[in-house]
Backbone as a chain_set.jsonl record, in Angstrom:
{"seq": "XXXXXXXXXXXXXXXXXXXXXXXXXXXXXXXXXXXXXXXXXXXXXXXXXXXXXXXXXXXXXXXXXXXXXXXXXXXXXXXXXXXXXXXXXXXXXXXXXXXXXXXXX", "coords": {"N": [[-36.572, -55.015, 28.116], [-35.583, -51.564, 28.386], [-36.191, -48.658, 27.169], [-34.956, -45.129, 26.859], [-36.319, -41.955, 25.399], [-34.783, -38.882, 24.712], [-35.89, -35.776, 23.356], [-35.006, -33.269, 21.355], [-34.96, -29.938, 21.284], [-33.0, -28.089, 18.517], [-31.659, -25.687, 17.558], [-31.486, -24.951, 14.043], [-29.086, -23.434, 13.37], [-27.141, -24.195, 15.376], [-26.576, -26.662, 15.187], [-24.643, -28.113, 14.585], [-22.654, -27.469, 16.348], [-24.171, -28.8, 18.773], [-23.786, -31.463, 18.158], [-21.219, -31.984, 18.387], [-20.872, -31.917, 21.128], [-21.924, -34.333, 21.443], [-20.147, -36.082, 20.082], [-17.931, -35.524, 21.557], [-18.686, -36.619, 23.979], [-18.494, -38.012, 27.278], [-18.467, -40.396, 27.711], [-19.355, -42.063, 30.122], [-22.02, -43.08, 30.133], [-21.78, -45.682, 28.779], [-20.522, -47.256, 30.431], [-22.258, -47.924, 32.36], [-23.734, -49.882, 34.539], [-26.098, -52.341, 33.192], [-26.515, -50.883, 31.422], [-27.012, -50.545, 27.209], [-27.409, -49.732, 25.085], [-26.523, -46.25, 23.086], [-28.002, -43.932, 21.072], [-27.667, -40.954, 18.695], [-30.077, -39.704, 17.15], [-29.889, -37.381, 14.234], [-32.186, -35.371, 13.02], [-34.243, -35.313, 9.837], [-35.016, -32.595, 9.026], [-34.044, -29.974, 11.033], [-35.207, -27.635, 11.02], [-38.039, -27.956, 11.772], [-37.73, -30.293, 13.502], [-37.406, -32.113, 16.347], [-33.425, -33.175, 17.23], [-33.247, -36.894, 18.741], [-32.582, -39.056, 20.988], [-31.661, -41.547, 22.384], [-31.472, -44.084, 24.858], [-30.906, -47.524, 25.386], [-31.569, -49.837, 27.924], [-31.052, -52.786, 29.848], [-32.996, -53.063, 32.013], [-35.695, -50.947, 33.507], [-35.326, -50.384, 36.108], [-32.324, -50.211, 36.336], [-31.686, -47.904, 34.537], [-32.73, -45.659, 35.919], [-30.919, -46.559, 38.365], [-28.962, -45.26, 37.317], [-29.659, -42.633, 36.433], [-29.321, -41.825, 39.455], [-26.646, -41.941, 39.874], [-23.613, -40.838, 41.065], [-21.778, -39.945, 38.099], [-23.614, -40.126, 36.389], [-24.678, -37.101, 37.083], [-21.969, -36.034, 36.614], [-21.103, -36.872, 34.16], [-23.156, -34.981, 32.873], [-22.736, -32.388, 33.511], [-21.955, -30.893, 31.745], [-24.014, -30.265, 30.508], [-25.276, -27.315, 29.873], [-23.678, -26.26, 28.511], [-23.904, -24.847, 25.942], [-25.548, -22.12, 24.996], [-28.83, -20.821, 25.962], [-30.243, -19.936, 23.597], [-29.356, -21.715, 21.724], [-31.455, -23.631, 21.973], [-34.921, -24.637, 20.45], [-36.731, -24.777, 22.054], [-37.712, -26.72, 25.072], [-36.421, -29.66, 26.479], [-37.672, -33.07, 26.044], [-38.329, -35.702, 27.8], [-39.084, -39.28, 26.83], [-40.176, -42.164, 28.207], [-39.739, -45.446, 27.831], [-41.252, -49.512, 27.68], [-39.79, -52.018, 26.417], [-41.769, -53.852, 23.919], [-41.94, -55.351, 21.737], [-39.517, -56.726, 19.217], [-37.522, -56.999, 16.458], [-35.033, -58.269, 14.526], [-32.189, -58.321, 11.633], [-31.734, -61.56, 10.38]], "CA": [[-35.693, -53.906, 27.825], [-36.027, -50.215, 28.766], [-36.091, -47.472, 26.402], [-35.646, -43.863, 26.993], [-36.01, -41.125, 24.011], [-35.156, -37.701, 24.665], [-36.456, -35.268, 22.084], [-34.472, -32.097, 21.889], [-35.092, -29.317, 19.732], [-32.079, -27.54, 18.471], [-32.194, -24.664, 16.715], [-30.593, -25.566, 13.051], [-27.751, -22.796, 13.223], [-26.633, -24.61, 16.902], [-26.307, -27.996, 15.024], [-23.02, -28.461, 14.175], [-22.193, -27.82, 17.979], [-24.96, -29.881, 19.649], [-23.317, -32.334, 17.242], [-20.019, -31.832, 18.546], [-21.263, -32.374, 22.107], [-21.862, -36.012, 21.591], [-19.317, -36.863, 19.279], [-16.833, -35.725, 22.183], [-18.897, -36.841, 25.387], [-17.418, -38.496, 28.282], [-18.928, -42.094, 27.654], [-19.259, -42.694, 31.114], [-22.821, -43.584, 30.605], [-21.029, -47.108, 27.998], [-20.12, -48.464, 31.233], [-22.907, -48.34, 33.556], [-24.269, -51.717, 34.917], [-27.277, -52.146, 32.5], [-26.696, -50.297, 30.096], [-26.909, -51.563, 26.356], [-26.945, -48.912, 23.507], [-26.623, -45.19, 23.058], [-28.136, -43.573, 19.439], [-27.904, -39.578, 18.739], [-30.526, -39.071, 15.4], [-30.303, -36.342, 13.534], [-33.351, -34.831, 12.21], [-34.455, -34.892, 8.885], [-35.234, -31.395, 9.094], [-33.85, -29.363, 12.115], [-35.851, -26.456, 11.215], [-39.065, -28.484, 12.349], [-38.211, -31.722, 14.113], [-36.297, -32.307, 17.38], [-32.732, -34.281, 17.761], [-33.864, -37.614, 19.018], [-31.667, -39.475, 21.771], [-32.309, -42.77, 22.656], [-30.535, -44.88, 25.481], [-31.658, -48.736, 25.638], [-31.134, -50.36, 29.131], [-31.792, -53.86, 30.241], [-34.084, -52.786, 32.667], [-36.054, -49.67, 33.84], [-34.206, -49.868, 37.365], [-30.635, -50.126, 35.749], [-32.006, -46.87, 34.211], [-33.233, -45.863, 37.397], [-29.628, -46.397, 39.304], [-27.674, -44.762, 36.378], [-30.287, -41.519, 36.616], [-29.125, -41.464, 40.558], [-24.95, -42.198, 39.808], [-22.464, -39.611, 40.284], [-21.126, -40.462, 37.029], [-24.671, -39.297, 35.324], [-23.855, -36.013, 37.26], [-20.245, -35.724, 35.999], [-21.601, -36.593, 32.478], [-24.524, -33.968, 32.401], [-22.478, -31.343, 33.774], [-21.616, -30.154, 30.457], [-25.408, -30.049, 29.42], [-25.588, -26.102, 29.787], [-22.225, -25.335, 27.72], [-24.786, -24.256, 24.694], [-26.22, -21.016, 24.993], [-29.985, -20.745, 25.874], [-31.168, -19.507, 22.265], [-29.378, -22.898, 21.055], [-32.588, -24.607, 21.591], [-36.065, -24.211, 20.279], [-37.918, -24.974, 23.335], [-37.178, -27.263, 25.83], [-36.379, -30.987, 25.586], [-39.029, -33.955, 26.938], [-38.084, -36.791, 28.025], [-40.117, -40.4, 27.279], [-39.733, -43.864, 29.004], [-40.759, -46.968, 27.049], [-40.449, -51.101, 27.854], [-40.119, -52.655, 25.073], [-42.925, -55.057, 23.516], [-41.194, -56.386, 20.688], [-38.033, -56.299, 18.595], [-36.842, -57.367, 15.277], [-33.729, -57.732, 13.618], [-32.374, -59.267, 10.458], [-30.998, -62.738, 10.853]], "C": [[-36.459, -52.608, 28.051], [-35.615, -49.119, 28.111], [-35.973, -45.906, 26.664], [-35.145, -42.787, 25.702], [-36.543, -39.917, 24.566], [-35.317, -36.896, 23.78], [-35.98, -34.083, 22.681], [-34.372, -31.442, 20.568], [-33.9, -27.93, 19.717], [-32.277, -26.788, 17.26], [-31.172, -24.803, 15.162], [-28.748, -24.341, 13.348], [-26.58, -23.119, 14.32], [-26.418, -26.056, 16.44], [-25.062, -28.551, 15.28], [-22.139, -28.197, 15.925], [-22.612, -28.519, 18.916], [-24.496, -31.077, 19.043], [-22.002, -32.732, 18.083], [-19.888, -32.496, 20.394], [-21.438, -33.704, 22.529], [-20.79, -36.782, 21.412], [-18.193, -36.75, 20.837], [-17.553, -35.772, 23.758], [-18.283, -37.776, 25.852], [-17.72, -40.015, 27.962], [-19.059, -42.929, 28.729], [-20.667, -43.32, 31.279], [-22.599, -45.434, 30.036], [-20.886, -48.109, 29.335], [-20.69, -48.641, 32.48], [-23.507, -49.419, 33.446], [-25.866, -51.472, 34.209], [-27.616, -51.746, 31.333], [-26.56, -51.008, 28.038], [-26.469, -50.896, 25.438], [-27.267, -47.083, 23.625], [-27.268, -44.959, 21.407], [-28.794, -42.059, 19.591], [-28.291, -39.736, 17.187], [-30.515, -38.008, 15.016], [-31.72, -36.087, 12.695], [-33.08, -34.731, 10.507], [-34.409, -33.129, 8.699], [-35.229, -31.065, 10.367], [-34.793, -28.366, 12.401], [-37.828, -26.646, 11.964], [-38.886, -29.648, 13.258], [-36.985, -31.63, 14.844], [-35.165, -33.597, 16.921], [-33.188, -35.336, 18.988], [-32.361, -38.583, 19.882], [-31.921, -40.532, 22.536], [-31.026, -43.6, 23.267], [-31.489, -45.835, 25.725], [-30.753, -49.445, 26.919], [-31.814, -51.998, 29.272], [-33.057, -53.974, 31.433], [-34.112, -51.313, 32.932], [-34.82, -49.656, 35.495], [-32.792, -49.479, 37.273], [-30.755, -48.494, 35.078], [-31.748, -45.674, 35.158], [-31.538, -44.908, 38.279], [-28.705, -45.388, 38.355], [-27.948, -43.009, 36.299], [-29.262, -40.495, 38.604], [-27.538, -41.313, 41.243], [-24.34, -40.613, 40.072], [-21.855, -39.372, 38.811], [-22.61, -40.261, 36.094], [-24.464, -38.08, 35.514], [-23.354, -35.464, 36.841], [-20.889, -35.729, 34.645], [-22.446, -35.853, 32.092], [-23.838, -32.831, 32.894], [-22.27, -30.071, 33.058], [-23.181, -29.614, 29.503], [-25.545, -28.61, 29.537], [-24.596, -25.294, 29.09], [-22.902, -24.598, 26.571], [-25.445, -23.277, 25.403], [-27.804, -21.089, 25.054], [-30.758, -21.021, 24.447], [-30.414, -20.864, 21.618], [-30.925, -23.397, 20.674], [-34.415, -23.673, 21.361], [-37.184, -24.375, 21.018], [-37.405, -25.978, 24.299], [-37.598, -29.275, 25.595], [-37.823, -31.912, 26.596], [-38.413, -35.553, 26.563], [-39.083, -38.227, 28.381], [-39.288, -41.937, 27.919], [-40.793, -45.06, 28.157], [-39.816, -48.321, 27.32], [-41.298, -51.272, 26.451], [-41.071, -53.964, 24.271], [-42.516, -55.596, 22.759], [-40.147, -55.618, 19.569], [-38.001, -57.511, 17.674], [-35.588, -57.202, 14.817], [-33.597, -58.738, 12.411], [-31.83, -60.108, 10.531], [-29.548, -62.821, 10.276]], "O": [[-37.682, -52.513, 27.948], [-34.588, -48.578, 28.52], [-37.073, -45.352, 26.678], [-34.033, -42.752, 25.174], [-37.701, -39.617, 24.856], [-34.622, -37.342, 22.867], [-36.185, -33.702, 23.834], [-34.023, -31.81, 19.447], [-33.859, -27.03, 20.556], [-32.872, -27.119, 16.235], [-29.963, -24.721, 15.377], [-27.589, -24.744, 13.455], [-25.459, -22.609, 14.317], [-26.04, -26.794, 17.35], [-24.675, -29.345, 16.138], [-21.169, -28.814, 16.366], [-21.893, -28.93, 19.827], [-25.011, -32.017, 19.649], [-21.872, -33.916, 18.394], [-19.046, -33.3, 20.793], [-21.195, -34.164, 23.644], [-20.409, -37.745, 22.076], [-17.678, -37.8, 21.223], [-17.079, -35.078, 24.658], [-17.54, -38.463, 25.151], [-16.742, -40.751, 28.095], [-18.967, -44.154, 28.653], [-20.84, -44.026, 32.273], [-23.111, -46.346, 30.685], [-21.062, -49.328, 29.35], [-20.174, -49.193, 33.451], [-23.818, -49.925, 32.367], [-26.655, -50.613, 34.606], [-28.504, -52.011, 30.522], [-25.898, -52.03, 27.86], [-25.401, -51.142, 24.878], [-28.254, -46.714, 24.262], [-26.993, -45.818, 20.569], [-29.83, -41.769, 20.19], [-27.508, -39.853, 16.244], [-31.394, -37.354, 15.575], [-32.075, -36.793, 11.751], [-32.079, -34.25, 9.976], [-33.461, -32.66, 8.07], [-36.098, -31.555, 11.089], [-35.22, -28.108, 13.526], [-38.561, -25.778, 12.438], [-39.905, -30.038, 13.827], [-35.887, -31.27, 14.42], [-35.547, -34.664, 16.441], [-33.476, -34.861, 20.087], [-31.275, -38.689, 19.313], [-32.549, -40.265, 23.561], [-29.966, -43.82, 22.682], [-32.616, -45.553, 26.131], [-29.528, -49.568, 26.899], [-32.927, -52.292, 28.836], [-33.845, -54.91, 31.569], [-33.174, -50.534, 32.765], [-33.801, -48.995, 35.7], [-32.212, -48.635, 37.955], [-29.706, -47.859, 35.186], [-30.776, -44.919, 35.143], [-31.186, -43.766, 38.574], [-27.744, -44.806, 38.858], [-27.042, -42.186, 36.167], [-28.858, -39.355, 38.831], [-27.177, -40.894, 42.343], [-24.567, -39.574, 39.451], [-21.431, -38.229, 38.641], [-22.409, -40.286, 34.879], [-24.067, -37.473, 34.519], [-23.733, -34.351, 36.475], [-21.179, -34.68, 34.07], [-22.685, -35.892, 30.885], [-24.578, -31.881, 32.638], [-22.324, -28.881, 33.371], [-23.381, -28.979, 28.468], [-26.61, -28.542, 28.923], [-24.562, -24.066, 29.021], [-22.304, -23.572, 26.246], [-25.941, -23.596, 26.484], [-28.224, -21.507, 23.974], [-31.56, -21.916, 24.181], [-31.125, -21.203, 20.671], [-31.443, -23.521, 19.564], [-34.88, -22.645, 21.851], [-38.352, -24.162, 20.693], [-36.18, -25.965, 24.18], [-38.464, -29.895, 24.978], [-38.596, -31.496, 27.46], [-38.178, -36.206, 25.546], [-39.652, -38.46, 29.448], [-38.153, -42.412, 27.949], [-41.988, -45.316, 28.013], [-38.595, -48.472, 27.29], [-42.341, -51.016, 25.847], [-40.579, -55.092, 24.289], [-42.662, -56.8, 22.97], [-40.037, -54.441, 19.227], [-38.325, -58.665, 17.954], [-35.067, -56.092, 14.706], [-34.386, -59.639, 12.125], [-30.746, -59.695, 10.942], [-28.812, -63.758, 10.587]]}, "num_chains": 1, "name": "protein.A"}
């Protein structure tokens, strides 16, 4: 499995709309070939710690193809509707395969 966690720092008074942004995105990434799970965290504390955004893929290439889709495109088009001073610096994007996983039986 292929992990990616973007870390985006939103400025607390811009929450409640970077919020709003997810809740009503397009979901076109749900039905790309590969794909497994979406998860938007909220920060404990906004005023120090980035929103955390984590898409799990069955593989890095399925990643990969979904990065190079029209349909990532179309769904990121909306990423500049927030105002500059929304964010507290700019976001960073990591890539991780996964070594091991737990759940509860």
């Amino acid at each position: 499995m292929f992990v990616t966690i973007n870390r985006i720092p939103v400025n607390p008074e811009f929450a409640a709309a970077f919020e709003a942004r997810f809740q009503d995105r397009a979901r076109a990434v749900d039905e790309a070939p590969g794909f497994v799970r979406n998860l938007v965290l909220r920060p404990a504390d906004p005023a120090t710690q980035p929103y955390l955004v984590q898409t799990f893929w069955e593989s890095r290439e399925a990643f990969e193809a979904w990065v190079q889709s029209p349909a990532f495109r179309e769904g990121h088009a909306r990423a500049g509707s927030l105002p500059r001073e929304a964010f507290r610096g700019a976001n960073e994007l990591e890539t991780f395969e996964v070594l091991s996983d737990s759940v509860r039986p």
